[in-house]
JSON list of N, CA and C in Angstrom, two decimals:
[
{"chain": "A", "resi": 1, "resn": "MET", "atom": "N", "xyz": [77.64, -27.06, 1.23]},
{"chain": "A", "resi": 1, "resn": "MET", "atom": "CA", "xyz": [77.78, -28.21, 1.90]},
{"chain": "A", "resi": 1, "resn": "MET", "atom": "C", "xyz": [77.05, -28.28, 3.01]},
{"chain": "A", "resi": 2, "resn": "ALA", "atom": "N", "xyz": [76.56, -29.42, 3.27]},
{"chain": "A", "resi": 2, "resn": "ALA", "atom": "CA", "xyz": [75.60, -29.85, 4.44]},
{"chain": "A", "resi": 2, "resn": "ALA", "atom": "C", "xyz": [76.42, -29.65, 5.80]},
{"chain": "A", "resi": 3, "resn": "ILE", "atom": "N", "xyz": [75.91, -29.34, 7.04]},
{"chain": "A", "resi": 3, "resn": "ILE", "atom": "CA", "xyz": [76.98, -29.32, 7.69]},
{"chain": "A", "resi": 3, "resn": "ILE", "atom": "C", "xyz": [76.00, -30.26, 8.91]},
{"chain": "A", "resi": 4, "resn": "LYS", "atom": "N", "xyz": [76.45, -31.58, 9.49]},
{"chain": "A", "resi": 4, "resn": "LYS", "atom": "CA", "xyz": [75.82, -32.37, 10.37]},
{"chain": "A", "resi": 4, "resn": "LYS", "atom": "C", "xyz": [75.91, -32.23, 11.69]},
{"chain": "A", "resi": 5, "resn": "VAL", "atom": "N", "xyz": [74.73, -32.13, 12.43]},
{"chain": "A", "resi": 5, "resn": "VAL", "atom": "CA", "xyz": [74.98, -31.62, 13.87]},
{"chain": "A", "resi": 5, "resn": "VAL", "atom": "C", "xyz": [74.33, -33.31, 14.43]},
{"chain": "A", "resi": 6, "resn": "ASN", "atom": "N", "xyz": [75.01, -33.79, 15.30]},
{"chain": "A", "resi": 6, "resn": "ASN", "atom": "CA", "xyz": [74.73, -35.21, 16.04]},
{"chain": "A", "resi": 6, "resn": "ASN", "atom": "C", "xyz": [74.31, -34.69, 17.60]},
{"chain": "A", "resi": 7, "resn": "ILE", "atom": "N", "xyz": [73.30, -35.12, 18.04]},
{"chain": "A", "resi": 7, "resn": "ILE", "atom": "CA", "xyz": [72.93, -35.13, 19.71]},
{"chain": "A", "resi": 7, "resn": "ILE", "atom": "C", "xyz": [72.85, -36.62, 19.86]},
{"chain": "A", "resi": 8, "resn": "ASN", "atom": "N", "xyz": [73.85, -36.72, 20.55]},
{"chain": "A", "resi": 8, "resn": "ASN", "atom": "CA", "xyz": [74.20, -37.75, 21.64]},
{"chain": "A", "resi": 8, "resn": "ASN", "atom": "C", "xyz": [73.67, -38.31, 22.92]},
{"chain": "A", "resi": 9, "resn": "SER", "atom": "N", "xyz": [73.44, -37.17, 23.55]},
{"chain": "A", "resi": 9, "resn": "SER", "atom": "CA", "xyz": [72.73, -37.00, 24.88]},
{"chain": "A", "resi": 9, "resn": "SER", "atom": "C", "xyz": [72.13, -35.87, 25.20]},
{"chain": "A", "resi": 10, "resn": "ILE", "atom": "N", "xyz": [71.23, -36.14, 26.03]},
{"chain": "A", "resi": 10, "resn": "ILE", "atom": "CA", "xyz": [70.58, -34.67, 26.68]},
{"chain": "A", "resi": 10, "resn": "ILE", "atom": "C", "xyz": [70.04, -34.93, 28.30]},
{"chain": "A", "resi": 11, "resn": "THR", "atom": "N", "xyz": [70.11, -34.07, 28.90]},
{"chain": "A", "resi": 11, "resn": "THR", "atom": "CA", "xyz": [69.33, -34.12, 30.07]},
{"chain": "A", "resi": 11, "resn": "THR", "atom": "C", "xyz": [68.38, -33.20, 30.34]},
{"chain": "A", "resi": 12, "resn": "GLY", "atom": "N", "xyz": [67.85, -33.74, 31.22]},
{"chain": "A", "resi": 12, "resn": "GLY", "atom": "CA", "xyz": [66.19, -32.98, 31.11]},
{"chain": "A", "resi": 12, "resn": "GLY", "atom": "C", "xyz": [65.08, -34.10, 30.67]},
{"chain": "A", "resi": 13, "resn": "THR", "atom": "N", "xyz": [63.97, -33.68, 30.79]},
{"chain": "A", "resi": 13, "resn": "THR", "atom": "CA", "xyz": [62.73, -34.32, 30.24]},
{"chain": "A", "resi": 13, "resn": "THR", "atom": "C", "xyz": [62.07, -34.20, 28.92]},
{"chain": "A", "resi": 14, "resn": "SER", "atom": "N", "xyz": [62.05, -34.94, 28.16]},
{"chain": "A", "resi": 14, "resn": "SER", "atom": "CA", "xyz": [61.23, -35.09, 26.77]},
{"chain": "A", "resi": 14, "resn": "SER", "atom": "C", "xyz": [60.19, -34.84, 26.78]},
{"chain": "A", "resi": 15, "resn": "PRO", "atom": "N", "xyz": [59.60, -34.40, 26.04]},
{"chain": "A", "resi": 15, "resn": "PRO", "atom": "CA", "xyz": [60.00, -34.10, 24.66]},
{"chain": "A", "resi": 15, "resn": "PRO", "atom": "C", "xyz": [60.96, -32.80, 24.65]},
{"chain": "A", "resi": 16, "resn": "TYR", "atom": "N", "xyz": [61.98, -32.59, 23.73]},
{"chain": "A", "resi": 16, "resn": "TYR", "atom": "CA", "xyz": [62.75, -31.61, 23.26]},
{"chain": "A", "resi": 16, "resn": "TYR", "atom": "C", "xyz": [62.66, -30.64, 22.17]},
{"chain": "A", "resi": 17, "resn": "ASP", "atom": "N", "xyz": [62.49, -29.14, 22.36]},
{"chain": "A", "resi": 17, "resn": "ASP", "atom": "CA", "xyz": [62.42, -28.79, 21.40]},
{"chain": "A", "resi": 17, "resn": "ASP", "atom": "C", "xyz": [64.14, -28.23, 20.74]},
{"chain": "A", "resi": 18, "resn": "VAL", "atom": "N", "xyz": [64.14, -28.78, 19.57]},
{"chain": "A", "resi": 18, "resn": "VAL", "atom": "CA", "xyz": [65.75, -28.24, 19.46]},
{"chain": "A", "resi": 18, "resn": "VAL", "atom": "C", "xyz": [65.89, -27.29, 18.44]},
{"chain": "A", "resi": 19, "resn": "TYR", "atom": "N", "xyz": [66.66, -26.08, 18.75]},
{"chain": "A", "resi": 19, "resn": "TYR", "atom": "CA", "xyz": [67.01, -25.00, 18.06]},
{"chain": "A", "resi": 19, "resn": "TYR", "atom": "C", "xyz": [68.45, -24.95, 17.38]},
{"chain": "A", "resi": 20, "resn": "ILE", "atom": "N", "xyz": [68.54, -23.96, 16.25]},
{"chain": "A", "resi": 20, "resn": "ILE", "atom": "CA", "xyz": [70.16, -23.70, 15.72]},
{"chain": "A", "resi": 20, "resn": "ILE", "atom": "C", "xyz": [70.22, -22.27, 15.70]},
{"chain": "A", "resi": 21, "resn": "CYS", "atom": "N", "xyz": [71.03, -21.72, 16.22]},
{"chain": "A", "resi": 21, "resn": "CYS", "atom": "CA", "xyz": [71.47, -20.18, 16.63]},
{"chain": "A", "resi": 21, "resn": "CYS", "atom": "C", "xyz": [72.67, -19.71, 15.99]},
{"chain": "A", "resi": 22, "resn": "GLN", "atom": "N", "xyz": [72.85, -18.19, 15.82]},
{"chain": "A", "resi": 22, "resn": "GLN", "atom": "CA", "xyz": [74.13, -17.64, 15.59]},
{"chain": "A", "resi": 22, "resn": "GLN", "atom": "C", "xyz": [74.75, -18.16, 17.11]},
{"chain": "A", "resi": 23, "resn": "PRO", "atom": "N", "xyz": [76.23, -17.63, 17.10]},
{"chain": "A", "resi": 23, "resn": "PRO", "atom": "CA", "xyz": [77.01, -18.21, 18.29]},
{"chain": "A", "resi": 23, "resn": "PRO", "atom": "C", "xyz": [76.56, -17.20, 19.32]},
{"chain": "A", "resi": 24, "resn": "SER", "atom": "N", "xyz": [76.16, -15.53, 19.01]},
{"chain": "A", "resi": 24, "resn": "SER", "atom": "CA", "xyz": [75.40, -15.06, 19.83]},
{"chain": "A", "resi": 24, "resn": "SER", "atom": "C", "xyz": [74.36, -15.13, 20.98]},
{"chain": "A", "resi": 25, "resn": "GLY", "atom": "N", "xyz": [73.45, -16.52, 20.13]},
{"chain": "A", "resi": 25, "resn": "GLY", "atom": "CA", "xyz": [72.67, -16.80, 20.92]},
{"chain": "A", "resi": 25, "resn": "GLY", "atom": "C", "xyz": [71.40, -16.20, 19.79]},
{"chain": "A", "resi": 26, "resn": "SER", "atom": "N", "xyz": [71.58, -15.12, 18.65]},
{"chain": "A", "resi": 26, "resn": "SER", "atom": "CA", "xyz": [70.51, -14.23, 18.04]},
{"chain": "A", "resi": 26, "resn": "SER", "atom": "C", "xyz": [70.06, -15.16, 17.14]},
{"chain": "A", "resi": 27, "resn": "GLY", "atom": "N", "xyz": [69.25, -14.63, 16.25]},
{"chain": "A", "resi": 27, "resn": "GLY", "atom": "CA", "xyz": [68.94, -15.46, 15.19]},
{"chain": "A", "resi": 27, "resn": "GLY", "atom": "C", "xyz": [68.70, -16.84, 15.19]},
{"chain": "A", "resi": 28, "resn": "CYS", "atom": "N", "xyz": [68.07, -17.33, 16.71]},
{"chain": "A", "resi": 28, "resn": "CYS", "atom": "CA", "xyz": [67.44, -19.26, 16.45]},
{"chain": "A", "resi": 28, "resn": "CYS", "atom": "C", "xyz": [66.47, -19.51, 15.34]},
{"chain": "A", "resi": 29, "resn": "PHE", "atom": "N", "xyz": [66.48, -20.49, 15.02]},
{"chain": "A", "resi": 29, "resn": "PHE", "atom": "CA", "xyz": [65.52, -21.03, 14.21]},
{"chain": "A", "resi": 29, "resn": "PHE", "atom": "C", "xyz": [65.10, -22.71, 14.94]},
{"chain": "A", "resi": 30, "resn": "TYR", "atom": "N", "xyz": [63.83, -22.63, 15.03]},
{"chain": "A", "resi": 30, "resn": "TYR", "atom": "CA", "xyz": [63.41, -23.99, 15.18]},
{"chain": "A", "resi": 30, "resn": "TYR", "atom": "C", "xyz": [63.78, -24.94, 14.27]},
{"chain": "A", "resi": 31, "resn": "ILE", "atom": "N", "xyz": [64.41, -26.39, 14.83]},
{"chain": "A", "resi": 31, "resn": "ILE", "atom": "CA", "xyz": [64.49, -27.36, 13.84]},
{"chain": "A", "resi": 31, "resn": "ILE", "atom": "C", "xyz": [63.49, -28.29, 14.10]},
{"chain": "A", "resi": 32, "resn": "THR", "atom": "N", "xyz": [63.19, -28.97, 15.04]},
{"chain": "A", "resi": 32, "resn": "THR", "atom": "CA", "xyz": [62.19, -30.14, 15.55]},
{"chain": "A", "resi": 32, "resn": "THR", "atom": "C", "xyz": [62.08, -30.38, 16.91]},
{"chain": "A", "resi": 33, "resn": "THR", "atom": "N", "xyz": [61.09, -31.32, 17.24]},
{"chain": "A", "resi": 33, "resn": "THR", "atom": "CA", "xyz": [61.01, -31.58, 18.39]},
{"chain": "A", "resi": 33, "resn": "THR", "atom": "C", "xyz": [60.95, -33.26, 18.64]},
{"chain": "A", "resi": 34, "resn": "ILE", "atom": "N", "xyz": [62.26, -33.70, 19.53]},
{"chain": "A", "resi": 34, "resn": "ILE", "atom": "CA", "xyz": [62.38, -34.97, 19.80]},
{"chain": "A", "resi": 34, "resn": "ILE", "atom": "C", "xyz": [62.33, -35.74, 20.94]},
{"chain": "A", "resi": 35, "resn": "ASN", "atom": "N", "xyz": [61.90, -36.94, 21.32]},
{"chain": "A", "resi": 35, "resn": "ASN", "atom": "CA", "xyz": [61.78, -37.54, 22.03]},
{"chain": "A", "resi": 35, "resn": "ASN", "atom": "C", "xyz": [62.78, -38.58, 22.74]},
{"chain": "A", "resi": 36, "resn": "SER", "atom": "N", "xyz": [64.05, -38.87, 21.75]},
{"chain": "A", "resi": 36, "resn": "SER", "atom": "CA", "xyz": [64.85, -39.52, 22.42]},
{"chain": "A", "resi": 36, "resn": "SER", "atom": "C", "xyz": [66.59, -39.24, 21.48]},
{"chain": "A", "resi": 37, "resn": "VAL", "atom": "N", "xyz": [67.35, -39.56, 21.90]},
{"chain": "A", "resi": 37, "resn": "VAL", "atom": "CA", "xyz": [68.79, -39.66, 21.34]},
{"chain": "A", "resi": 37, "resn": "VAL", "atom": "C", "xyz": [69.16, -40.89, 20.85]},
{"chain": "A", "resi": 38, "resn": "PRO", "atom": "N", "xyz": [70.23, -41.00, 20.28]},
{"chain": "A", "resi": 38, "resn": "PRO", "atom": "CA", "xyz": [70.60, -39.96, 19.21]},
{"chain": "A", "resi": 38, "resn": "PRO", "atom": "C", "xyz": [69.62, -39.47, 18.20]},
{"chain": "A", "resi": 39, "resn": "TYR", "atom": "N", "xyz": [70.14, -38.20, 17.97]},
{"chain": "A", "resi": 39, "resn": "TYR", "atom": "CA", "xyz": [69.24, -37.50, 16.86]},
{"chain": "A", "resi": 39, "resn": "TYR", "atom": "C", "xyz": [70.32, -36.72, 16.00]},
{"chain": "A", "resi": 40, "resn": "GLU", "atom": "N", "xyz": [70.35, -36.68, 14.55]},
{"chain": "A", "resi": 40, "resn": "GLU", "atom": "CA", "xyz": [71.23, -36.14, 13.75]},
{"chain": "A", "resi": 40, "resn": "GLU", "atom": "C", "xyz": [70.35, -35.70, 12.66]},
{"chain": "A", "resi": 41, "resn": "PHE", "atom": "N", "xyz": [70.99, -34.18, 12.56]},
{"chain": "A", "resi": 41, "resn": "PHE", "atom": "CA", "xyz": [70.14, -33.47, 11.29]},
{"chain": "A", "resi": 41, "resn": "PHE", "atom": "C", "xyz": [71.19, -32.34, 10.84]},
{"chain": "A", "resi": 42, "resn": "ASP", "atom": "N", "xyz": [70.81, -31.78, 9.27]},
{"chain": "A", "resi": 42, "resn": "ASP", "atom": "CA", "xyz": [71.64, -31.08, 9.00]},
{"chain": "A", "resi": 42, "resn": "ASP", "atom": "C", "xyz": [71.24, -30.01, 8.90]},
{"chain": "A", "resi": 43, "resn": "ILE", "atom": "N", "xyz": [71.80, -28.67, 9.23]},
{"chain": "A", "resi": 43, "resn": "ILE", "atom": "CA", "xyz": [71.74, -27.33, 9.18]},
{"chain": "A", "resi": 43, "resn": "ILE", "atom": "C", "xyz": [71.16, -26.84, 7.78]},
{"chain": "A", "resi": 44, "resn": "PRO", "atom": "N", "xyz": [70.21, -26.31, 7.87]},
{"chain": "A", "resi": 44, "resn": "PRO", "atom": "CA", "xyz": [69.50, -26.17, 6.41]},
{"chain": "A", "resi": 44, "resn": "PRO", "atom": "C", "xyz": [70.20, -24.78, 5.71]},
{"chain": "A", "resi": 45, "resn": "GLU", "atom": "N", "xyz": [70.20, -24.75, 4.51]},
{"chain": "A", "resi": 45, "resn": "GLU", "atom": "CA", "xyz": [70.41, -23.73, 3.84]},
{"chain": "A", "resi": 45, "resn": "GLU", "atom": "C", "xyz": [69.47, -22.42, 4.08]},
{"chain": "A", "resi": 46, "resn": "PRO", "atom": "N", "xyz": [69.94, -21.14, 4.01]},
{"chain": "A", "resi": 46, "resn": "PRO", "atom": "CA", "xyz": [70.94, -20.61, 4.05]},
{"chain": "A", "resi": 46, "resn": "PRO", "atom": "C", "xyz": [71.97, -20.15, 5.15]},
{"chain": "A", "resi": 47, "resn": "TYR", "atom": "N", "xyz": [71.27, -21.03, 6.27]},
{"chain": "A", "resi": 47, "resn": "TYR", "atom": "CA", "xyz": [71.85, -20.95, 7.57]},
{"chain": "A", "resi": 47, "resn": "TYR", "atom": "C", "xyz": [72.92, -21.89, 7.71]},
{"chain": "A", "resi": 48, "resn": "ASN", "atom": "N", "xyz": [73.40, -22.52, 6.79]},
{"chain": "A", "resi": 48, "resn": "ASN", "atom": "CA", "xyz": [74.63, -23.35, 6.95]},
{"chain": "A", "resi": 48, "resn": "ASN", "atom": "C", "xyz": [75.93, -22.46, 6.49]},
{"chain": "A", "resi": 49, "resn": "SER", "atom": "N", "xyz": [75.93, -21.58, 6.63]},
{"chain": "A", "resi": 49, "resn": "SER", "atom": "CA", "xyz": [77.20, -20.75, 5.70]},
{"chain": "A", "resi": 49, "resn": "SER", "atom": "C", "xyz": [78.24, -20.30, 7.17]},
{"chain": "A", "resi": 50, "resn": "SER", "atom": "N", "xyz": [77.88, -20.33, 8.18]},
{"chain": "A", "resi": 50, "resn": "SER", "atom": "CA", "xyz": [78.51, -19.48, 9.45]},
{"chain": "A", "resi": 50, "resn": "SER", "atom": "C", "xyz": [79.62, -21.18, 9.83]},
{"chain": "A", "resi": 51, "resn": "SER", "atom": "N", "xyz": [80.62, -20.07, 10.33]},
{"chain": "A", "resi": 51, "resn": "SER", "atom": "CA", "xyz": [81.63, -21.12, 10.98]},
{"chain": "A", "resi": 51, "resn": "SER", "atom": "C", "xyz": [81.46, -21.45, 12.36]},
{"chain": "A", "resi": 52, "resn": "ALA", "atom": "N", "xyz": [80.49, -21.32, 13.23]},
{"chain": "A", "resi": 52, "resn": "ALA", "atom": "CA", "xyz": [80.22, -21.44, 14.49]},
{"chain": "A", "resi": 52, "resn": "ALA", "atom": "C", "xyz": [78.50, -21.31, 14.80]},
{"chain": "A", "resi": 53, "resn": "TYR", "atom": "N", "xyz": [78.48, -22.29, 15.59]},
{"chain": "A", "resi": 53, "resn": "TYR", "atom": "CA", "xyz": [76.92, -22.21, 16.15]},
{"chain": "A", "resi": 53, "resn": "TYR", "atom": "C", "xyz": [76.61, -22.69, 17.17]},
{"chain": "A", "resi": 54, "resn": "MET", "atom": "N", "xyz": [75.42, -22.21, 17.63]},
{"chain": "A", "resi": 54, "resn": "MET", "atom": "CA", "xyz": [74.94, -22.60, 19.43]},
{"chain": "A", "resi": 54, "resn": "MET", "atom": "C", "xyz": [73.87, -23.30, 19.20]},
{"chain": "A", "resi": 55, "resn": "LEU", "atom": "N", "xyz": [73.75, -24.29, 19.36]},
{"chain": "A", "resi": 55, "resn": "LEU", "atom": "CA", "xyz": [72.70, -25.61, 19.53]},
{"chain": "A", "resi": 55, "resn": "LEU", "atom": "C", "xyz": [71.82, -25.18, 21.19]},
{"chain": "A", "resi": 56, "resn": "LYS", "atom": "N", "xyz": [70.70, -24.96, 20.82]},
{"chain": "A", "resi": 56, "resn": "LYS", "atom": "CA", "xyz": [69.93, -24.87, 21.96]},
{"chain": "A", "resi": 56, "resn": "LYS", "atom": "C", "xyz": [68.47, -26.00, 21.95]},
{"chain": "A", "resi": 57, "resn": "ILE", "atom": "N", "xyz": [68.61, -26.40, 23.11]},
{"chain": "A", "resi": 57, "resn": "ILE", "atom": "CA", "xyz": [67.35, -27.45, 23.69]},
{"chain": "A", "resi": 57, "resn": "ILE", "atom": "C", "xyz": [66.61, -27.06, 24.70]},
{"chain": "A", "resi": 58, "resn": "ILE", "atom": "N", "xyz": [65.05, -27.23, 24.51]},
{"chain": "A", "resi": 58, "resn": "ILE", "atom": "CA", "xyz": [64.47, -26.87, 26.01]},
{"chain": "A", "resi": 58, "resn": "ILE", "atom": "C", "xyz": [63.75, -27.97, 25.85]},
{"chain": "A", "resi": 59, "resn": "ASP", "atom": "N", "xyz": [63.68, -28.71, 27.24]},
{"chain": "A", "resi": 59, "resn": "ASP", "atom": "CA", "xyz": [63.09, -29.63, 27.86]},
{"chain": "A", "resi": 59, "resn": "ASP", "atom": "C", "xyz": [61.46, -29.32, 27.90]},
{"chain": "A", "resi": 60, "resn": "SER", "atom": "N", "xyz": [60.67, -30.21, 28.25]},
{"chain": "A", "resi": 60, "resn": "SER", "atom": "CA", "xyz": [59.27, -30.47, 28.67]},
{"chain": "A", "resi": 60, "resn": "SER", "atom": "C", "xyz": [59.17, -29.33, 30.01]},
{"chain": "A", "resi": 61, "resn": "PHE", "atom": "N", "xyz": [60.17, -28.96, 30.68]},
{"chain": "A", "resi": 61, "resn": "PHE", "atom": "CA", "xyz": [60.20, -28.10, 31.93]},
{"chain": "A", "resi": 61, "resn": "PHE", "atom": "C", "xyz": [60.41, -27.00, 31.67]},
{"chain": "A", "resi": 62, "resn": "ASN", "atom": "N", "xyz": [60.56, -26.67, 30.47]},
{"chain": "A", "resi": 62, "resn": "ASN", "atom": "CA", "xyz": [61.16, -25.23, 29.84]},
{"chain": "A", "resi": 62, "resn": "ASN", "atom": "C", "xyz": [62.55, -24.93, 30.50]},
{"chain": "A", "resi": 63, "resn": "CYS", "atom": "N", "xyz": [63.69, -25.94, 30.63]},
{"chain": "A", "resi": 63, "resn": "CYS", "atom": "CA", "xyz": [65.04, -25.98, 31.13]},
{"chain": "A", "resi": 63, "resn": "CYS", "atom": "C", "xyz": [65.47, -25.87, 29.67]},
{"chain": "A", "resi": 64, "resn": "THR", "atom": "N", "xyz": [66.65, -25.22, 29.55]},
{"chain": "A", "resi": 64, "resn": "THR", "atom": "CA", "xyz": [67.28, -24.71, 28.52]},
{"chain": "A", "resi": 64, "resn": "THR", "atom": "C", "xyz": [69.02, -25.38, 28.82]},
{"chain": "A", "resi": 65, "resn": "THR", "atom": "N", "xyz": [69.16, -26.20, 27.54]},
{"chain": "A", "resi": 65, "resn": "THR", "atom": "CA", "xyz": [70.62, -26.63, 27.62]},
{"chain": "A", "resi": 65, "resn": "THR", "atom": "C", "xyz": [71.03, -26.06, 26.14]},
{"chain": "A", "resi": 66, "resn": "ILE", "atom": "N", "xyz": [72.39, -25.41, 26.33]},
{"chain": "A", "resi": 66, "resn": "ILE", "atom": "CA", "xyz": [73.18, -24.67, 25.16]},
{"chain": "A", "resi": 66, "resn": "ILE", "atom": "C", "xyz": [74.47, -24.99, 25.01]},
{"chain": "A", "resi": 67, "resn": "TRP", "atom": "N", "xyz": [74.76, -25.43, 24.03]},
{"chain": "A", "resi": 67, "resn": "TRP", "atom": "CA", "xyz": [76.08, -25.95, 23.66]},
{"chain": "A", "resi": 67, "resn": "TRP", "atom": "C", "xyz": [76.51, -25.06, 22.47]},
{"chain": "A", "resi": 68, "resn": "TRP", "atom": "N", "xyz": [78.04, -24.72, 22.39]},
{"chain": "A", "resi": 68, "resn": "TRP", "atom": "CA", "xyz": [78.64, -23.75, 21.19]},
{"chain": "A", "resi": 68, "resn": "TRP", "atom": "C", "xyz": [79.39, -24.67, 20.51]},
{"chain": "A", "resi": 69, "resn": "GLY", "atom": "N", "xyz": [79.51, -24.40, 19.51]},
{"chain": "A", "resi": 69, "resn": "GLY", "atom": "CA", "xyz": [80.12, -25.40, 18.41]},
{"chain": "A", "resi": 69, "resn": "GLY", "atom": "C", "xyz": [80.89, -24.74, 17.23]},
{"chain": "A", "resi": 70, "resn": "GLU", "atom": "N", "xyz": [81.78, -25.29, 16.45]},
{"chain": "A", "resi": 70, "resn": "GLU", "atom": "CA", "xyz": [82.74, -24.69, 15.96]},
{"chain": "A", "resi": 70, "resn": "GLU", "atom": "C", "xyz": [82.58, -25.68, 14.56]},
{"chain": "A", "resi": 71, "resn": "TYR", "atom": "N", "xyz": [82.28, -25.58, 13.39]},
{"chain": "A", "resi": 71, "resn": "TYR", "atom": "CA", "xyz": [82.58, -26.10, 12.28]},
{"chain": "A", "resi": 71, "resn": "TYR", "atom": "C", "xyz": [83.48, -25.82, 11.35]},
{"chain": "A", "resi": 72, "resn": "CYS", "atom": "N", "xyz": [84.45, -27.00, 11.22]},
{"chain": "A", "resi": 72, "resn": "CYS", "atom": "CA", "xyz": [85.72, -27.11, 10.23]},
{"chain": "A", "resi": 72, "resn": "CYS", "atom": "C", "xyz": [85.90, -27.81, 8.95]},
{"chain": "A", "resi": 73, "resn": "ASP", "atom": "N", "xyz": [86.05, -27.28, 7.94]},
{"chain": "A", "resi": 73, "resn": "ASP", "atom": "CA", "xyz": [86.14, -28.66, 6.73]},
{"chain": "A", "resi": 73, "resn": "ASP", "atom": "C", "xyz": [86.95, -29.35, 6.98]}
]
């Protein structure tokens, strides 16, 4: 089942590199680079089998924003 991630606001300066990670911060993988929000994406298989994730966003000045989220059916 697809897990949707919605990014509605970001602080910092575009462009932004978007990553999805395991809650511990390990196993991060690149999703895309965006210039504006809102932005929505599905966590791709086989990475969509966890019950919690960490979203990592890095702006053009290499500043990192991290958000931990929990997925529930």
